[in-house]
PDB file of C-alpha atoms in Angstrom:
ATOM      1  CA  UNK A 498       0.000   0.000   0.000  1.00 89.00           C
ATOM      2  CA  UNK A 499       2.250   2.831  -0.852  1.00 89.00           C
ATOM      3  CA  UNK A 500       0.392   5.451   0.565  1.00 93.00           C
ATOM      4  CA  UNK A 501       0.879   3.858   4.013  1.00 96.00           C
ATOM      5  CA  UNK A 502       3.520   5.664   6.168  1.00 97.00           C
ATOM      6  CA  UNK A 503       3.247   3.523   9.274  1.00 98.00           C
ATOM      7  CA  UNK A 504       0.937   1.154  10.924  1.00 97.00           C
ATOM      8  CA  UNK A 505       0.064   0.783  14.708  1.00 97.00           C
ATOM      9  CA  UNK A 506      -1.676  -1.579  17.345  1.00 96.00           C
ATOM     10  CA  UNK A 507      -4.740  -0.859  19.564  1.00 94.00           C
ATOM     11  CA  UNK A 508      -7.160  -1.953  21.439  1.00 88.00           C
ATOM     12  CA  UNK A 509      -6.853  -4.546  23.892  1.00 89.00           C
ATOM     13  CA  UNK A 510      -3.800  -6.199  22.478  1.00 89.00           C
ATOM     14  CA  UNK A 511      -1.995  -2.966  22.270  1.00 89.00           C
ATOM     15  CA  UNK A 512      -2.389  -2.791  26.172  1.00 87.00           C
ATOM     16  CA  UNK A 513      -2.219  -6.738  27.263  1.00 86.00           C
ATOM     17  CA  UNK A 514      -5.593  -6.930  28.751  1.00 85.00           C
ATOM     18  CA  UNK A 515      -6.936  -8.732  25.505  1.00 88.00           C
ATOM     19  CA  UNK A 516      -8.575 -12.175  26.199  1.00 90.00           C
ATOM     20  CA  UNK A 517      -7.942 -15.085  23.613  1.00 89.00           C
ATOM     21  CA  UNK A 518     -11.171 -14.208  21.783  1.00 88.00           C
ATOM     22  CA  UNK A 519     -10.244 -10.167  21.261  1.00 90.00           C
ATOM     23  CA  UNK A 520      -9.938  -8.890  17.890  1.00 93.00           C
ATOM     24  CA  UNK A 521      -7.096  -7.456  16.450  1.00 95.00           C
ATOM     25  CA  UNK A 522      -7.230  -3.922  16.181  1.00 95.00           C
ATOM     26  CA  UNK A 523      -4.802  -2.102  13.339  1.00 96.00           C
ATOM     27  CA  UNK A 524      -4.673   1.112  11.981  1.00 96.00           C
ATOM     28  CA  UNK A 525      -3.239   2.145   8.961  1.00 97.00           C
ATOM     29  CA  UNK A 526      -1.223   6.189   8.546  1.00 97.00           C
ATOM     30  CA  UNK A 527      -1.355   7.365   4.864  1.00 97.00           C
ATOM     31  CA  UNK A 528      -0.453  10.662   3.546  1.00 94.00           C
ATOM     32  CA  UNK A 529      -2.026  11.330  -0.017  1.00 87.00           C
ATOM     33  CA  UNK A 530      -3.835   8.968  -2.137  1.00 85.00           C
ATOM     34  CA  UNK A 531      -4.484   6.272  -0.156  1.00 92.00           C
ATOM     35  CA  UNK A 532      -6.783   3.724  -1.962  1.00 95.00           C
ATOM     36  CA  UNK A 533      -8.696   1.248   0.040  1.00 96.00           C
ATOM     37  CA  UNK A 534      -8.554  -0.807  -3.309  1.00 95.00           C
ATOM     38  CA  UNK A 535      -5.102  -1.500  -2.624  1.00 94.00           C
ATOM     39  CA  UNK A 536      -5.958  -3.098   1.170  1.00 95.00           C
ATOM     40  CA  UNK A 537      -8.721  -5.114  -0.670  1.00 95.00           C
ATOM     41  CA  UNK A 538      -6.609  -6.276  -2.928  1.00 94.00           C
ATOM     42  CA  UNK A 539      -4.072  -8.304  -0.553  1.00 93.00           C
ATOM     43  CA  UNK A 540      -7.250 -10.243  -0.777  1.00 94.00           C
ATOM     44  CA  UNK A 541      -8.078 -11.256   3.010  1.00 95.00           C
ATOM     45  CA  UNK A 542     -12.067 -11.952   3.349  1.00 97.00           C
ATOM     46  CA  UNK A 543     -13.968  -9.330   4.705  1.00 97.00           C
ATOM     47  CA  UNK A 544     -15.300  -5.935   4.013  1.00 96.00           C
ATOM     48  CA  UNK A 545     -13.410  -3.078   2.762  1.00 97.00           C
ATOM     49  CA  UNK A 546     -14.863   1.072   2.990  1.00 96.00           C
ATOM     50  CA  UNK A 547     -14.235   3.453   0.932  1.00 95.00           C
ATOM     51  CA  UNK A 548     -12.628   6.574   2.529  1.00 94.00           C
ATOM     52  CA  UNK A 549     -15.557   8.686   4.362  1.00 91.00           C
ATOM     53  CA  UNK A 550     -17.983   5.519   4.074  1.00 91.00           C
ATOM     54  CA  UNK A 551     -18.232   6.112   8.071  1.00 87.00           C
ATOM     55  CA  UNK A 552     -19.372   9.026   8.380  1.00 80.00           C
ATOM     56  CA  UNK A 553     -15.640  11.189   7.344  1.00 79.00           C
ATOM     57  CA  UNK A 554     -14.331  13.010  10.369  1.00 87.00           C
ATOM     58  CA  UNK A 555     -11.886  11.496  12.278  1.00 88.00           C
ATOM     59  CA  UNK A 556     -13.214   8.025  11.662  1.00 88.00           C
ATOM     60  CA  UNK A 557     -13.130   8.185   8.060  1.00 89.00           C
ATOM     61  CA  UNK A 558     -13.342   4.366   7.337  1.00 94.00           C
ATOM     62  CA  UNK A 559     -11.604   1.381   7.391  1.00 96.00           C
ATOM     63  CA  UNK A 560     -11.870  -2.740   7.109  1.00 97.00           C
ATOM     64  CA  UNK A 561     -13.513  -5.681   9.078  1.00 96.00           C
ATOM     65  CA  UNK A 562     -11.333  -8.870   7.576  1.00 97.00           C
ATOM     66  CA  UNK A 563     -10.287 -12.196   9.181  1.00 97.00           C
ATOM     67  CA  UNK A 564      -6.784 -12.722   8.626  1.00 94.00           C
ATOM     68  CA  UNK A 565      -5.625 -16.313   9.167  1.00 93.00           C
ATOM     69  CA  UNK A 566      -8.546 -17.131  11.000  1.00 93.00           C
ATOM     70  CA  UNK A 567      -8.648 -14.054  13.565  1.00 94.00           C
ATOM     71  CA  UNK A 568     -11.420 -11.394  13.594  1.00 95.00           C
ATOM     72  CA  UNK A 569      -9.087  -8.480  12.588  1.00 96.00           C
ATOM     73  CA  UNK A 570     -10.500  -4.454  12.421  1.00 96.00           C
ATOM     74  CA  UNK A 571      -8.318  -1.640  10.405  1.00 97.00           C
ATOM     75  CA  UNK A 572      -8.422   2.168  10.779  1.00 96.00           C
ATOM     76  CA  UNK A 573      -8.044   4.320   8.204  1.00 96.00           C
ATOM     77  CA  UNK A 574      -5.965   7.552   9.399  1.00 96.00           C
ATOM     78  CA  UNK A 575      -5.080  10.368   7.251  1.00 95.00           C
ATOM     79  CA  UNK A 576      -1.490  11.962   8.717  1.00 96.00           C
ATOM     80  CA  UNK A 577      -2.802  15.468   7.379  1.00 95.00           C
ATOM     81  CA  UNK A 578      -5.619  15.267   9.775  1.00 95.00           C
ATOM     82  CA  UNK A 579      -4.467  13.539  12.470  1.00 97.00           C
ATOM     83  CA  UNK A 580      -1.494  16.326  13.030  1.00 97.00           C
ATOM     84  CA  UNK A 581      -4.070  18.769  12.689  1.00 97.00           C
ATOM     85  CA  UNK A 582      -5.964  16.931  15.832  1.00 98.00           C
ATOM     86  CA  UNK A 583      -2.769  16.928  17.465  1.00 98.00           C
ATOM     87  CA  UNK A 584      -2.051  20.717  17.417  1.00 98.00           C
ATOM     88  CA  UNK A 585      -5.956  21.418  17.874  1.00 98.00           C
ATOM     89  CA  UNK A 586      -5.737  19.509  21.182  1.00 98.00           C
ATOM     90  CA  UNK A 587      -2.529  21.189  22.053  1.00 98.00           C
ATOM     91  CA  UNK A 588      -4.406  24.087  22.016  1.00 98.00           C
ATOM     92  CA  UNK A 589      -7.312  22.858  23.863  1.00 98.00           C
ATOM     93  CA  UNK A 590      -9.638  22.850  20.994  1.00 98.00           C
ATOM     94  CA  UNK A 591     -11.647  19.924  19.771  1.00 98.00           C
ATOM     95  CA  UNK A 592     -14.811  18.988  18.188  1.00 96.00           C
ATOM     96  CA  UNK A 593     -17.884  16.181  19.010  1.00 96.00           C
ATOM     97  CA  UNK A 594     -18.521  14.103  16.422  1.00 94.00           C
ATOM     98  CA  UNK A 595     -21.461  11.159  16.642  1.00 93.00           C
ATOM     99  CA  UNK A 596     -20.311   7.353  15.801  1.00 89.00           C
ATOM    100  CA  UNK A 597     -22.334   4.671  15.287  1.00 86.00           C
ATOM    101  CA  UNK A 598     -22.150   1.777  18.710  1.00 89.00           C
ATOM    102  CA  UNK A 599     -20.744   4.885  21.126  1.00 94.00           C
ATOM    103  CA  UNK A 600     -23.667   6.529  23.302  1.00 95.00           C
ATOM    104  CA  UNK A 601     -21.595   9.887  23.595  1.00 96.00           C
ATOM    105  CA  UNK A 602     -19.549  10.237  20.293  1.00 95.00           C
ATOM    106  CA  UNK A 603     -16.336  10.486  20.253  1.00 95.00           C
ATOM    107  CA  UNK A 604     -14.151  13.752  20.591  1.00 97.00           C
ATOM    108  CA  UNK A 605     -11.767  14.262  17.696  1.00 97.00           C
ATOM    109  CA  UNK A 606      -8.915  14.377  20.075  1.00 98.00           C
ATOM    110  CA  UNK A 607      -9.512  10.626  19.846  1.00 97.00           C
ATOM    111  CA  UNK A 608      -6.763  10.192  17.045  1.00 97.00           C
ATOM    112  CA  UNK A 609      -4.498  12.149  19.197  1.00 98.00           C
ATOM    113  CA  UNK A 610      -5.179   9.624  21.961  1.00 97.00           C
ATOM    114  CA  UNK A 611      -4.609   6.657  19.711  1.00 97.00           C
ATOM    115  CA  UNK A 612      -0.937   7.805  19.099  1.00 97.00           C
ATOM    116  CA  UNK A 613      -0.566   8.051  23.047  1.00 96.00           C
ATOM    117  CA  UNK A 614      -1.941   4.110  23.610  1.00 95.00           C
ATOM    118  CA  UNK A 615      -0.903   2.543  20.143  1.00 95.00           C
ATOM    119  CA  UNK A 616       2.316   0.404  19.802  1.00 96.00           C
ATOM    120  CA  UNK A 617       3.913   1.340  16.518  1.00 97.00           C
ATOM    121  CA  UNK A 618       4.230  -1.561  14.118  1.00 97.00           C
ATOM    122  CA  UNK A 619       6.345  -0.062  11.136  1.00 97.00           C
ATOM    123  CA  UNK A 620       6.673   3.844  11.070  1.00 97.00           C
ATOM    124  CA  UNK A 621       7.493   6.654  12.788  1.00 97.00           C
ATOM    125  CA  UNK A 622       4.529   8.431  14.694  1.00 97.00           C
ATOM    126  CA  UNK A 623       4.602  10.819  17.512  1.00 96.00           C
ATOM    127  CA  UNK A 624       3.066   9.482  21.177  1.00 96.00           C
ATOM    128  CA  UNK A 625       1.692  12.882  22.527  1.00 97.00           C
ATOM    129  CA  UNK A 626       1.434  13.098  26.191  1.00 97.00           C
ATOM    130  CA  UNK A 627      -2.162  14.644  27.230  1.00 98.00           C
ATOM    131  CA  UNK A 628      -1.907  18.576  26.772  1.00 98.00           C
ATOM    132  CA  UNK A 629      -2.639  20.597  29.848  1.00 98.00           C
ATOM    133  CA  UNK A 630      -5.047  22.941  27.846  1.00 98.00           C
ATOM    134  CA  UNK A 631      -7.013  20.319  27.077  1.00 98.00           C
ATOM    135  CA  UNK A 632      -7.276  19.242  30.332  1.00 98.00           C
ATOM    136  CA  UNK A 633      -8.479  22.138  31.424  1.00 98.00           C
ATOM    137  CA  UNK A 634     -10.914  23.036  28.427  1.00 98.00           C
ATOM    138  CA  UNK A 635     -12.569  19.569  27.256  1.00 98.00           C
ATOM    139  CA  UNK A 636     -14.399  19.050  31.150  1.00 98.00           C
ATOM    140  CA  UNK A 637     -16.849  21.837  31.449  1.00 98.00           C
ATOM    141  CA  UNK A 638     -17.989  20.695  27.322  1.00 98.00           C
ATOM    142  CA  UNK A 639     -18.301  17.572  28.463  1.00 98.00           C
ATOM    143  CA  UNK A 640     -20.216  18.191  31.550  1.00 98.00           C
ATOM    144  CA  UNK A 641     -22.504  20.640  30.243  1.00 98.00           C
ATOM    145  CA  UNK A 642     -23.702  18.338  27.461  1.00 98.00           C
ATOM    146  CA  UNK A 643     -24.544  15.585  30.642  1.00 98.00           C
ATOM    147  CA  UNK A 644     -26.345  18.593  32.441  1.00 98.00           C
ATOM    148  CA  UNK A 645     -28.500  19.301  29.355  1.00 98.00           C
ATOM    149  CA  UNK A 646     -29.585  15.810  28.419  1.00 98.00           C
ATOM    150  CA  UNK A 647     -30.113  14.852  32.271  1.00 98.00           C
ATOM    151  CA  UNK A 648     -32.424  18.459  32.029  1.00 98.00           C
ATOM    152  CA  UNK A 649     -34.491  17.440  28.805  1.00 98.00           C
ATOM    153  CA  UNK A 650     -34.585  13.764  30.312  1.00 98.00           C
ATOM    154  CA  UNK A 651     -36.352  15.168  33.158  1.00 98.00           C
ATOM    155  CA  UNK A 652     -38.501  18.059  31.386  1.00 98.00           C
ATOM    156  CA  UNK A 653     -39.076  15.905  28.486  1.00 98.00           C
ATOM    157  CA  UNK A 654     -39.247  12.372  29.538  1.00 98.00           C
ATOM    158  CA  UNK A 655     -39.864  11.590  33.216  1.00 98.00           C
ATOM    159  CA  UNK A 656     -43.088  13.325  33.558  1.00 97.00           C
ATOM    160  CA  UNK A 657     -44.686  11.258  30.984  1.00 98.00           C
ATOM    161  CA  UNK A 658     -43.063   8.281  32.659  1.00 98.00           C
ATOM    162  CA  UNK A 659     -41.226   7.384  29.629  1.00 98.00           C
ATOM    163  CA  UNK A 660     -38.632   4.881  30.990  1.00 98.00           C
ATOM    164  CA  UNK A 661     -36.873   3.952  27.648  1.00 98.00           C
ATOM    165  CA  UNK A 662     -35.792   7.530  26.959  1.00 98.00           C
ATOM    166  CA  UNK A 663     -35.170   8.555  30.497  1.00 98.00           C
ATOM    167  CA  UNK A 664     -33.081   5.235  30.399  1.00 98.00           C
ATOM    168  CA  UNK A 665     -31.028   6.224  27.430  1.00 98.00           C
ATOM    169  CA  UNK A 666     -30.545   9.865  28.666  1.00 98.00           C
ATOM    170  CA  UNK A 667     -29.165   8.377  32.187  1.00 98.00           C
ATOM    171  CA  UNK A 668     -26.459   6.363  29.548  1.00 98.00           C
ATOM    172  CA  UNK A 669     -25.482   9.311  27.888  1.00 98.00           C
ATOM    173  CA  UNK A 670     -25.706  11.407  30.204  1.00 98.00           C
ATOM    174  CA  UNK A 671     -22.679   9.238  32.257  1.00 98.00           C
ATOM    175  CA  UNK A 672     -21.143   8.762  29.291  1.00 98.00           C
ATOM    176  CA  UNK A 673     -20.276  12.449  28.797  1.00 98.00           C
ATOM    177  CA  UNK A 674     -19.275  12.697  32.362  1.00 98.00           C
ATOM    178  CA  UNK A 675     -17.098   9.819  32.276  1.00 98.00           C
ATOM    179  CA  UNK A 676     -14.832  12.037  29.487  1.00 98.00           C
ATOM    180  CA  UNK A 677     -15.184  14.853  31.276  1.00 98.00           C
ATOM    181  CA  UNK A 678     -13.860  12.779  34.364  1.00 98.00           C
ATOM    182  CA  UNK A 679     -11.217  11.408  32.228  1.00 98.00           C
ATOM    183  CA  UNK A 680     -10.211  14.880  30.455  1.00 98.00           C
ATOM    184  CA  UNK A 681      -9.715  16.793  33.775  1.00 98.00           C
ATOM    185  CA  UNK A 682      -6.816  13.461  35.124  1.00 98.00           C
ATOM    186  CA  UNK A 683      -5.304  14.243  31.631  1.00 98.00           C
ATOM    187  CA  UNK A 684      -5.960  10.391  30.591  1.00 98.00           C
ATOM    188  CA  UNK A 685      -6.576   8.752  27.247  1.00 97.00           C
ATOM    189  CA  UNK A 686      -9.513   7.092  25.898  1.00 95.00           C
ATOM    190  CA  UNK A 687     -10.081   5.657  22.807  1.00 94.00           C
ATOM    191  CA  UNK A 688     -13.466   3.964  23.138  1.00 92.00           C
ATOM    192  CA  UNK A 689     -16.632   3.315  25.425  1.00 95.00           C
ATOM    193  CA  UNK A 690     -15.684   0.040  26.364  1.00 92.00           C
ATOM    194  CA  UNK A 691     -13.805   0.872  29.870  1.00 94.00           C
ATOM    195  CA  UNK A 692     -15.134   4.468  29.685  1.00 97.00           C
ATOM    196  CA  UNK A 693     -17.171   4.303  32.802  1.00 98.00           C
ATOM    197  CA  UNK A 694     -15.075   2.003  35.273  1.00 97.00           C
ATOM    198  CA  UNK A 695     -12.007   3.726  34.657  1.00 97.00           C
ATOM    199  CA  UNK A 696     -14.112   6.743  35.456  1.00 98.00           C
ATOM    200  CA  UNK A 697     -15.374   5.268  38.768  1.00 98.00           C
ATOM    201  CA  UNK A 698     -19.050   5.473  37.371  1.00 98.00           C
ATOM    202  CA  UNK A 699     -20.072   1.737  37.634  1.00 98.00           C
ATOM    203  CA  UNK A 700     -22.643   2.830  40.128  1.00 97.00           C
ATOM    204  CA  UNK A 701     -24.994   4.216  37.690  1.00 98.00           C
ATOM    205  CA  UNK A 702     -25.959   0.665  36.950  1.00 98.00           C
ATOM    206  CA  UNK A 703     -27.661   0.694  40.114  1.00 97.00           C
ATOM    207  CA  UNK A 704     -30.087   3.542  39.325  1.00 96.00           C
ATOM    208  CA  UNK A 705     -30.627   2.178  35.662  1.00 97.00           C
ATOM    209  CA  UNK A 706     -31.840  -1.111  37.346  1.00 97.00           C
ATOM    210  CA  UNK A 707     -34.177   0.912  39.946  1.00 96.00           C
ATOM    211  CA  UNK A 708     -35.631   2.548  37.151  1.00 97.00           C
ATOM    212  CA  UNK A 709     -39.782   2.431  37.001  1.00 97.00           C
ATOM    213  CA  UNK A 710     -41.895   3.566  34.602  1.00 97.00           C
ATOM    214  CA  UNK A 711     -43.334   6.286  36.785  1.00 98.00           C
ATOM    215  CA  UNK A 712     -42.716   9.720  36.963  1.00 98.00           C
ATOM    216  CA  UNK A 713     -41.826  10.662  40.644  1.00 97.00           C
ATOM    217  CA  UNK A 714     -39.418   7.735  39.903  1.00 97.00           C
ATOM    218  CA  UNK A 715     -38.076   8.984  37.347  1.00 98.00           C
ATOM    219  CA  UNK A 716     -37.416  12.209  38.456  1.00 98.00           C
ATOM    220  CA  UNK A 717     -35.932  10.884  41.619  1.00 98.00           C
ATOM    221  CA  UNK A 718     -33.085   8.739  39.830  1.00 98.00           C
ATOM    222  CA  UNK A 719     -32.430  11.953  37.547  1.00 98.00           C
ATOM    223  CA  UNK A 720     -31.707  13.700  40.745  1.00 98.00           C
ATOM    224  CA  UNK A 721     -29.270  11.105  41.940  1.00 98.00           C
ATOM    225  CA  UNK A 722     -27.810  10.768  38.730  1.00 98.00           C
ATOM    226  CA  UNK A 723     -26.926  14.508  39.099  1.00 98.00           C
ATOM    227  CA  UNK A 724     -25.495  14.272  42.353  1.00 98.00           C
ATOM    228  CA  UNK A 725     -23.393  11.211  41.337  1.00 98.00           C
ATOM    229  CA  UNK A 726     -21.598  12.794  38.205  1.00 98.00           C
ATOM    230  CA  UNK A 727     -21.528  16.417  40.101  1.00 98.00           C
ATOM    231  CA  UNK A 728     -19.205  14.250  42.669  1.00 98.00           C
ATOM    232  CA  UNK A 729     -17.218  12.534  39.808  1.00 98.00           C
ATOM    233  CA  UNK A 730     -13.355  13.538  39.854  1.00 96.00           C
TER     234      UNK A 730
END
């Protein structure tokens, strides 16, 4: 692939706590004309995207093969924009971008935190450490978007004793705490998976479970919900 500058690691197996039955998770760096014809052409079995087939930002595609038996996933990443992520997030800026399978999105300082946890394959790549203006500016974004859903949830949803909705809301809502938790320790994420243990948030499962379909209820476990991710840290 000779648009390919360097090609990295992640996921589980980047950081040993993969189980036997983990994927392989690889992303490929490109700088120009990178054609995903040229990955589909090595001609392991799977599906191949087309560059922006999910979605463009900073997940702009990629492949789902299985390589010698083993469920393998592949990132595409564009140099160009990922070192315009990095100096973004060195400046404390970043931008929220949805993703299909995460409740809160993903920030595009994700692709900066993928150089940080990644073990480089072949390449040269930069591992950024976590950039103090960013520490200090991605929290309050993070927690304000959990303090507006958890607000519609309860203007919106509880009082009709819509359980489903007030149920996702509650999700989300910890979700976007959880990075705003993580953001303020000045520690990398790069998926949902572990997002709301690391961020001590596990208890939230209790008030999911005690959820009833009726309004005073409902209300109720919004107001704990708030206290819980106002004491987050």
């Amino acid at each position: 692939m000779p648009a390919v500058r360097a090609v990295t690691l992640g996921g589980s197996r980047a950081d040993g706590s993969h189980t036997p039955d983990s994927d392989w998770d690889l992303a490929v760096y490109y700088r120009g004309g990178f054609d995903p014809a040229d990955l589909r052409a090595v001609g392991w079995p799977g599906e191949v995207s087309g560059i922006g087939d999910w979605g463009g930002g900073v997940f702009n595609g990629g492949a789902w093969l299985t390589v010698d038996g083993r469920r393998v996933d592949v990132h595409y990443r564009d140099l160009d924009a990922v070192e315009h992520e990095v100096a973004e997030a060195r400046q404390g800026r970043f931008r929220w971008e949805p993703l299909m399978f995460h409740l809160a999105g993903v920030p595009s300082y994700l692709v900066v935190a993928e150089l940080a946890h990644n073990r480089v394959l072949r390449g040269t790549l930069p591992r950024p450490t976590y950039p103090a203006a960013l520490r200090a500016a991605a929290p309050p974004v993070w927690r304000e978007r959990a303090t507006h859903t958890l607000a519609y949830a309860d203007a919106a949803h509880a009082r009709r004793g819509q359980l489903t909705e007030v149920t996702g809301a509650l999700a989300t809502a910890a979700a976007y705490t959880a990075h705003a938790v993580l953001a303020g320790r000045g520690e990398w994420i790069t998926n949902e998976k572990r997002l709301l243990q690391r961020a001590g948030l596990r208890p939230v499962d209790a008030l999911v479970a005690g959820l009833r379909p009726e309004p005073a209820a409902l209300s109720r476990a919004i107001d704990q919900a708030r206290e819980l991710f106002a004491a987050a840290r």
